[in-house]
């Protein structure tokens, strides 16, 4: 029997109520900050578990991150949140061995001082090994050309910027593999300002792309290391956040898909009283609705626009394309030869490489000491990812030609892992495996995305009590999402306080 819970309309004297749609890191954090600012908050997530892309799964008895497994330390946002949640002592840095990149002519160590694969030090031996003499020669022109190259008003893709300043070899051999691994996308179509905020301004300030990368690397919370993690996995951040929300009395509704967002006509309300937002939800055969004066929509972009279509139809032209269909294959294997970490923390695959379908392999037990300690010597966790969007036609054919059924994909992953690590790994070595499909979860920041986001913010601001948050608004990655969500919620709280 469907259950209908209608909360009475709000008046200025009623306790302030807020609803958050989407319980990924963005929605959970929005709830934390709204509750702290005095709101009575309810969070709705369609999934049975919390955290969205920061998920957890168990493979061969080991609890592992099923999505995000690290955070960028170019800002202090994630570290501060972890500290706030009592996890300061759990922040860890990855093994310094660094990662590798598989180029059409074989594997080479990935330069460590880059951002998105763009090197800051062209004299580093790994940069030389990856680019060769001619590639280095072209890349050094970056320091000689005008700071205006790539920094004018024109919106640029990552590829355009890199090609203009450092040349094609840097793009193809360093940037494309990293961008494919991190953003599951082709640099030709990714908005540089969205995926590397501050980079173009850095060129103007420091005179070259290499210097801008060096400055950005030095400004992070952990200079020298681009990412951090948590002992126990990134999913422990979600667990701590959920525990805090529960303790603070936030109403947590998992398994509740929001199906509609509406606002009653203003005329039906007292003049001057805020017009509430109404959120309709469905949970199995139950359904209901809640009316609130503040609404945070922290789902993926296409869903947010769809849910708001009736009330804010102006958003429709800004609906982003769905993100790529990504599959992560996790293998827990018993292969003592991998104790030597043959490819450091993992390896990225350049798109032009034939015969390997994976775009990246993370050797998780080589990357994180806490994980190696928990599995013990000889046992290894390998994570291979498949699928990218915005790929060139030839690459798309290669990807779609790959089998998608589970057993075949696991077999492909075993073959890819053997090639990439240079160690044969067979079915008999596998202690456990799992395939996680992330469909549309990674927002796709196509060229011009940042401009469109600014317009979306402006449209949302015209709707009192509405915030749009999450990866599609802030940029992909935990650092961007945490900082962006907090900024947005702070603006809303300030506006409400005024
Ligand atoms: C495989 C993978 C690996 C990643 N690795 C890293 C990494 O190592 N480091 C890093 O910094 N970033 C990583 N990212 C990116 C990072 O995880 C995301 O940028 C971030 O978690 C996005 O958070 P979010 O809250 O905006 O969105 P999401 O996590 O996508 O959360 C959105 C939530 O909305 C819910 N929802 C959708 N529709 C509805 C509805 N109608 N009603 C109710 N709820 C709804 C969904 O169930 C979901 O829980 C990774 C992403 C993926 C997919």
XYZ file of C-alpha atoms and ligand atoms in Angstrom:
551
model
C 0.000 0.000 0.000
C 1.656 3.264 -1.042
C 2.437 5.542 1.841
C 1.934 9.276 1.422
C 3.540 11.672 3.865
C 2.660 15.250 3.162
C 4.467 17.778 5.259
C 2.397 20.928 5.810
C 3.375 24.065 3.958
C 6.157 26.035 5.560
C 5.818 29.331 7.291
C 8.591 31.589 8.384
C 8.150 30.469 12.021
C 8.492 26.737 11.223
C 11.887 25.061 11.788
C 13.873 25.386 8.598
C 13.787 22.185 6.605
C 16.073 21.053 3.814
C 16.059 18.093 1.484
C 19.080 16.750 -0.330
C 18.530 14.622 -3.428
C 21.509 12.304 -4.021
C 23.630 10.772 -1.284
C 27.011 10.692 -2.991
C 29.839 12.579 -1.321
C 28.350 15.869 -2.506
C 24.856 15.279 -1.112
C 26.116 13.852 2.182
C 28.447 16.794 2.662
C 25.692 19.277 1.798
C 23.571 17.613 4.481
C 26.410 17.896 7.009
C 26.880 21.607 6.371
C 23.154 22.423 6.259
C 22.566 20.557 9.509
C 25.453 22.428 11.107
C 23.874 25.707 9.972
C 20.641 24.837 11.778
C 18.510 23.134 9.140
C 16.515 19.988 9.724
C 17.746 17.819 6.864
C 16.569 14.725 4.977
C 18.756 13.000 2.368
C 17.329 10.791 -0.389
C 19.341 8.358 -2.475
C 17.980 5.940 -5.039
C 20.645 3.354 -4.214
C 20.552 1.008 -1.247
C 23.974 2.211 -0.095
C 25.473 5.665 0.472
C 28.408 7.372 -1.201
C 27.597 7.087 -4.925
C 30.933 6.782 -6.729
C 32.745 6.351 -3.413
C 31.537 2.781 -3.038
C 32.755 -0.380 -1.350
C 32.744 -4.053 -2.303
C 34.210 -7.226 -0.884
C 36.436 -9.341 -3.109
C 38.046 -12.527 -1.796
C 37.210 -11.403 1.724
C 38.929 -8.019 1.350
C 36.939 -4.749 1.667
C 37.927 -2.568 -1.255
C 36.927 0.708 -2.830
C 34.635 -0.035 -5.753
C 34.903 3.492 -7.200
C 37.094 6.403 -6.064
C 40.206 5.231 -4.228
C 42.224 8.425 -3.757
C 41.861 12.207 -3.736
C 43.820 15.005 -5.345
C 45.901 16.948 -2.840
C 46.101 20.091 -4.966
C 43.617 21.523 -2.460
C 43.157 20.843 1.238
C 39.401 20.242 0.887
C 39.305 16.459 1.296
C 41.992 16.339 3.994
C 40.069 18.951 6.000
C 36.856 16.961 5.705
C 38.657 13.791 6.800
C 40.056 15.671 9.806
C 36.615 16.991 10.679
C 35.332 13.429 10.692
C 38.109 12.187 12.978
C 40.101 10.537 10.180
C 43.179 12.802 10.257
C 45.379 9.928 11.434
C 44.166 7.757 8.551
C 45.384 9.996 5.728
C 48.075 8.205 3.740
C 50.192 8.849 0.672
C 50.697 6.270 -2.056
C 53.904 4.308 -2.472
C 56.536 6.634 -3.974
C 57.374 4.073 -6.692
C 55.143 6.068 -9.050
C 53.181 4.796 -12.041
C 54.058 3.765 -15.602
C 52.596 4.454 -18.996
C 52.310 1.903 -21.824
C 53.126 3.582 -25.122
C 52.829 2.043 -28.603
C 56.555 1.208 -28.278
C 56.288 -0.289 -24.783
C 56.194 0.682 -21.094
C 58.074 3.638 -19.559
C 57.862 5.219 -16.087
C 55.358 8.078 -15.949
C 56.928 11.439 -15.083
C 56.046 12.206 -11.469
C 55.907 15.945 -11.513
C 52.999 16.389 -13.866
C 49.369 17.399 -13.804
C 47.136 15.512 -16.246
C 50.393 14.081 -17.599
C 51.718 17.544 -18.523
C 55.337 17.533 -17.307
C 56.736 20.351 -15.177
C 60.379 19.312 -15.580
C 61.398 18.607 -19.148
C 64.858 17.525 -18.023
C 63.603 14.657 -15.867
C 64.918 11.302 -17.163
C 61.377 9.818 -17.343
C 60.242 12.737 -19.509
C 63.170 12.125 -21.855
C 62.395 8.399 -21.981
C 58.755 9.067 -22.821
C 59.218 11.859 -25.370
C 62.575 11.223 -27.041
C 64.920 14.000 -28.155
C 62.604 15.466 -30.799
C 59.668 15.519 -28.396
C 61.750 17.291 -25.752
C 62.999 19.828 -28.275
C 59.451 20.735 -29.268
C 58.226 20.811 -25.660
C 60.939 23.274 -24.608
C 59.447 25.837 -27.007
C 56.789 26.248 -24.297
C 59.219 28.320 -22.243
C 60.052 30.548 -25.224
C 56.584 31.328 -26.554
C 54.342 34.152 -25.458
C 52.268 33.581 -22.309
C 49.236 34.474 -24.427
C 49.415 31.156 -26.341
C 46.570 29.058 -24.958
C 45.451 31.642 -22.419
C 43.170 33.894 -24.443
C 39.437 34.026 -23.794
C 38.759 31.246 -26.318
C 37.576 28.059 -24.644
C 40.095 25.300 -25.107
C 40.281 21.559 -24.886
C 43.132 20.007 -22.913
C 44.543 18.750 -26.228
C 44.537 22.176 -27.911
C 46.417 23.747 -25.023
C 49.041 21.015 -24.782
C 49.533 20.763 -28.549
C 49.953 24.518 -28.892
C 52.489 24.857 -26.093
C 54.366 21.553 -25.855
C 53.549 19.673 -29.048
C 51.961 16.468 -30.218
C 54.267 13.989 -28.485
C 53.507 15.355 -25.016
C 49.819 15.128 -25.878
C 49.847 11.611 -27.291
C 52.430 9.970 -25.059
C 51.766 11.562 -21.680
C 48.524 13.524 -21.541
C 46.163 11.208 -23.461
C 46.972 8.156 -21.270
C 46.585 10.095 -18.016
C 43.394 11.856 -19.082
C 41.987 8.556 -20.351
C 42.786 6.917 -17.015
C 41.506 9.683 -14.750
C 38.615 11.180 -16.717
C 37.809 8.273 -19.054
C 37.832 10.773 -21.885
C 39.761 11.989 -24.894
C 41.707 15.222 -24.179
C 40.487 16.587 -27.547
C 37.023 17.105 -26.077
C 37.721 17.894 -22.407
C 37.392 21.467 -21.145
C 40.813 22.423 -19.786
C 39.408 24.939 -17.289
C 37.113 22.310 -15.844
C 39.676 19.543 -15.378
C 42.685 21.703 -14.506
C 41.351 24.869 -12.887
C 43.982 27.552 -12.520
C 46.294 26.083 -15.149
C 45.731 28.731 -17.826
C 45.946 31.529 -15.255
C 49.209 29.925 -14.091
C 50.691 30.235 -17.592
C 49.969 33.955 -17.555
C 51.488 34.270 -14.095
C 54.543 32.045 -14.505
C 55.232 32.390 -18.227
C 55.011 28.766 -19.387
C 52.842 25.672 -19.142
C 55.628 23.702 -17.414
C 56.038 26.451 -14.803
C 52.273 26.635 -14.286
C 52.166 22.878 -13.650
C 55.077 23.141 -11.203
C 53.342 25.985 -9.333
C 50.068 24.057 -9.111
C 51.884 20.962 -7.844
C 53.703 23.009 -5.202
C 50.495 24.648 -3.975
C 48.742 21.443 -2.908
C 48.204 20.213 0.621
C 50.988 17.664 0.083
C 53.562 19.121 -2.275
C 55.397 16.315 -4.023
C 52.493 13.900 -4.044
C 49.499 14.577 -6.260
C 47.120 12.284 -4.419
C 46.341 10.983 -0.961
C 44.199 8.175 0.348
C 42.751 6.825 3.550
C 43.988 3.809 5.469
C 41.070 1.419 4.983
C 39.942 2.965 1.686
C 38.099 6.102 0.578
C 34.787 4.449 1.407
C 35.640 4.904 5.098
C 35.100 8.640 4.521
C 31.521 7.925 3.494
C 31.008 5.602 6.466
C 32.269 8.312 8.847
C 30.103 10.947 7.165
C 26.983 8.796 7.383
C 27.716 8.013 11.037
C 28.085 11.735 11.809
C 24.866 12.588 9.971
C 22.984 9.891 11.863
C 24.373 11.097 15.172
C 23.327 14.652 14.304
C 19.760 13.612 13.563
C 19.792 13.924 9.765
C 17.047 11.731 8.237
C 18.730 9.287 5.855
C 16.490 7.694 3.226
C 18.468 5.208 1.166
C 16.638 3.221 -1.506
C 14.416 6.279 -2.088
C 14.460 7.440 -5.703
C 13.252 10.993 -6.137
C 10.869 11.033 -9.073
C 9.691 14.637 -9.184
C 10.542 18.054 -7.830
C 7.843 20.705 -7.801
C 6.770 23.961 -6.217
C 3.142 24.900 -5.581
C 2.002 28.103 -7.227
C 3.176 31.126 -5.252
C -0.334 32.545 -5.097
C -1.429 29.707 -2.805
C 1.004 30.885 -0.110
C 1.124 33.775 2.305
C 2.622 36.824 0.702
C 6.257 37.033 1.718
C 6.415 33.443 3.005
C 8.987 31.237 1.258
C 7.532 28.935 -1.397
C 8.448 25.380 -0.464
C 10.017 22.805 -2.738
C 8.277 19.457 -2.834
C 10.232 16.280 -3.388
C 8.307 13.157 -4.463
C 10.023 9.838 -3.811
C 9.480 6.162 -4.461
C 10.936 3.309 -2.402
C 9.865 -0.045 -3.769
C 6.091 -0.022 -3.537
C 6.060 2.938 -1.138
C 5.949 6.520 -2.219
C 5.670 9.856 -0.523
C 6.689 13.468 -0.593
C 8.319 16.064 1.595
C 8.106 19.834 1.442
C 11.122 21.887 2.378
C 12.310 25.446 2.033
C 15.806 24.530 0.897
C 16.631 21.928 -1.741
C 20.022 20.596 -2.785
C 20.039 18.488 -5.939
C 23.279 16.497 -5.910
C 22.604 13.786 -8.484
C 24.353 13.364 -11.823
C 23.699 16.194 -14.288
C 21.181 14.546 -16.650
C 19.050 13.419 -13.665
C 19.188 16.847 -11.990
C 17.990 18.609 -15.130
C 15.261 16.017 -15.678
C 13.978 16.271 -12.094
C 13.855 20.072 -12.288
C 12.453 20.249 -15.821
C 8.919 21.164 -14.735
C 9.975 23.951 -12.352
C 13.087 25.270 -14.082
C 12.614 24.445 -17.783
C 15.332 26.987 -18.610
C 17.815 24.309 -17.496
C 16.809 21.906 -20.283
C 19.198 23.241 -22.935
C 22.033 22.764 -20.440
C 21.419 19.057 -19.815
C 24.865 17.474 -20.045
C 25.518 14.371 -22.109
C 25.601 11.232 -19.977
C 29.062 10.224 -18.810
C 30.920 7.188 -20.146
C 30.033 3.579 -19.419
C 32.963 2.358 -17.339
C 33.687 -1.124 -16.041
C 36.142 -1.755 -13.270
C 37.440 -5.282 -13.012
C 39.001 -6.097 -9.646
C 41.178 -9.184 -9.393
C 42.585 -10.499 -6.127
C 45.409 -12.817 -7.148
C 48.001 -15.001 -5.516
C 51.130 -14.138 -7.523
C 54.274 -13.618 -5.369
C 56.221 -12.275 -8.400
C 54.088 -9.128 -8.086
C 55.677 -8.348 -4.674
C 58.444 -6.611 -6.670
C 55.880 -4.042 -7.968
C 56.954 -4.411 -11.609
C 55.005 -1.346 -12.762
C 55.063 0.652 -9.540
C 51.596 1.719 -8.423
C 50.069 0.906 -11.798
C 50.102 1.677 -15.474
C 48.111 3.827 -17.868
C 47.626 2.782 -21.473
C 48.008 5.221 -24.372
C 44.923 5.126 -26.636
C 46.949 4.166 -29.723
C 48.224 0.923 -28.158
C 47.034 -2.196 -29.988
C 46.216 -5.457 -28.253
C 45.412 -4.095 -24.774
C 41.803 -3.129 -24.044
C 42.223 -1.749 -20.508
C 42.832 1.974 -20.244
C 44.496 1.695 -16.851
C 45.612 -0.811 -14.255
C 46.018 0.110 -10.606
C 48.245 -2.236 -8.618
C 46.409 -1.407 -5.409
C 48.574 -3.516 -3.082
C 51.680 -1.806 -4.497
C 50.088 1.622 -4.195
C 48.738 1.415 -0.635
C 50.829 -0.056 2.189
C 47.781 -0.540 4.406
C 46.224 -2.788 1.775
C 49.404 -4.831 1.249
C 49.619 -5.275 5.028
C 46.072 -6.550 5.137
C 46.410 -9.032 2.246
C 49.925 -10.207 3.192
C 52.859 -11.048 0.886
C 52.096 -12.797 -2.386
C 48.461 -11.674 -2.551
C 47.698 -8.753 -4.810
C 44.784 -6.524 -5.681
C 44.674 -5.377 -9.300
C 42.064 -3.022 -10.668
C 41.637 -2.627 -14.425
C 39.333 -0.063 -15.993
C 37.573 -0.232 -19.331
C 35.687 2.381 -21.343
C 36.165 6.032 -22.186
C 33.969 8.664 -23.746
C 34.802 11.089 -26.482
C 37.142 8.511 -27.965
C 38.377 8.738 -31.512
C 36.403 6.523 -33.887
C 39.082 3.841 -34.203
C 39.372 3.579 -30.435
C 35.597 3.390 -30.028
C 35.475 0.444 -32.419
C 38.228 -1.240 -30.443
C 36.291 -0.736 -27.210
C 32.875 -1.738 -28.430
C 34.401 -4.791 -30.058
C 35.348 -6.014 -26.599
C 33.114 -8.533 -24.924
C 30.930 -7.159 -22.158
C 29.744 -10.326 -20.492
C 31.323 -10.914 -17.110
C 33.367 -14.062 -17.692
C 34.776 -12.788 -20.977
C 35.658 -9.418 -19.467
C 37.420 -11.083 -16.538
C 39.393 -13.213 -19.026
C 40.312 -10.040 -20.957
C 41.377 -8.406 -17.686
C 43.623 -11.369 -16.819
C 45.264 -11.219 -20.249
C 45.683 -7.433 -20.023
C 47.097 -7.650 -16.481
C 49.625 -10.302 -17.581
C 50.808 -8.110 -20.459
C 50.861 -4.872 -18.509
C 52.694 -6.287 -15.490
C 54.977 -8.584 -17.496
C 54.015 -11.531 -15.257
C 51.743 -14.361 -16.390
C 48.538 -14.414 -14.322
C 46.144 -17.289 -14.910
C 42.696 -18.352 -13.728
C 44.359 -20.599 -11.154
C 45.949 -17.550 -9.477
C 42.629 -15.761 -8.970
C 41.333 -15.761 -5.384
C 38.365 -13.557 -6.232
C 37.125 -11.105 -8.834
C 34.356 -8.581 -9.303
C 33.141 -6.302 -12.070
C 31.581 -2.973 -11.142
C 29.789 -1.035 -13.823
C 29.725 2.745 -13.483
C 27.259 3.987 -16.008
C 27.179 7.729 -16.550
C 28.682 8.310 -13.106
C 31.687 10.283 -14.318
C 30.486 13.633 -15.614
C 31.772 14.515 -19.006
C 33.249 18.037 -19.000
C 33.156 18.687 -22.754
C 34.720 21.870 -24.075
C 32.678 24.865 -22.918
C 31.436 23.028 -19.831
C 32.730 25.657 -17.430
C 30.829 28.387 -19.255
C 27.668 26.308 -19.218
C 28.106 25.632 -15.486
C 28.292 29.380 -14.835
C 24.994 29.812 -16.701
C 23.417 26.948 -14.756
C 24.527 28.526 -11.464
C 22.955 31.797 -12.559
C 19.674 30.039 -13.387
C 19.694 28.178 -10.056
C 20.341 31.401 -8.177
C 17.095 32.809 -9.550
C 15.287 30.019 -7.677
C 15.286 30.848 -3.956
C 16.427 27.938 -1.835
C 17.839 25.839 -4.686
C 21.398 24.536 -4.954
C 22.738 22.305 -7.722
C 25.830 20.444 -6.588
C 28.010 17.459 -7.437
C 30.611 16.444 -9.951
C 28.825 17.815 -13.005
C 28.779 21.300 -11.422
C 32.145 21.328 -9.610
C 34.297 19.169 -11.881
C 35.189 15.535 -11.621
C 37.007 14.211 -8.552
C 36.600 14.342 -4.806
C 38.747 17.452 -4.309
C 36.621 19.481 -6.727
C 33.306 18.057 -5.504
C 34.043 18.598 -1.795
C 35.293 22.164 -2.284
C 32.522 23.062 -4.759
C 29.695 21.636 -2.655
C 30.892 23.445 0.476
C 31.161 26.711 -1.434
C 27.640 26.355 -2.808
C 26.065 25.430 0.518
C 27.887 28.289 2.261
C 26.466 30.727 -0.313
C 22.969 29.375 0.320
C 23.344 29.600 4.103
C 24.675 33.155 3.811
C 21.803 34.168 1.544
C 19.267 32.623 3.935
C 20.872 34.323 6.935
C 20.670 37.699 5.236
C 35.017 4.351 -11.143
C 35.321 5.706 -10.594
C 36.552 5.935 -9.993
C 36.830 7.189 -9.475
N 38.045 7.407 -8.868
C 38.303 8.593 -8.303
C 39.473 8.785 -7.537
O 40.273 7.860 -7.337
N 39.680 10.026 -6.999
C 38.785 11.047 -7.142
O 39.007 12.137 -6.623
N 37.646 10.871 -7.837
C 37.382 9.678 -8.403
N 36.214 9.489 -9.081
C 35.291 10.614 -9.203
C 34.559 10.866 -7.892
O 34.217 9.633 -7.314
C 33.316 11.689 -8.169
O 33.694 12.927 -8.765
C 32.510 12.015 -6.911
O 32.419 10.908 -6.052
C 31.119 12.477 -7.355
O 30.330 12.668 -6.221
P 28.830 13.191 -6.388
O 28.242 13.171 -5.028
O 28.825 14.454 -7.141
O 28.109 12.137 -7.349
P 27.764 10.615 -7.183
O 28.771 9.923 -6.355
O 27.515 10.117 -8.570
O 26.403 10.614 -6.361
C 25.160 10.918 -6.932
C 24.133 10.155 -6.154
O 22.834 10.527 -6.645
C 22.016 9.397 -6.545
N 20.835 9.585 -7.407
C 20.798 9.655 -8.757
N 19.522 9.828 -9.169
C 18.757 9.898 -8.046
C 17.368 10.088 -7.812
N 16.498 10.250 -8.814
N 16.922 10.101 -6.536
C 17.781 9.933 -5.489
N 19.101 9.744 -5.677
C 19.590 9.737 -6.924
C 22.902 8.247 -6.972
O 22.417 7.008 -6.496
C 24.226 8.644 -6.329
O 24.420 8.043 -5.069
C 35.892 8.244 -9.576
C 34.656 8.000 -10.180
C 34.357 6.745 -10.672
C 33.022 6.483 -11.303
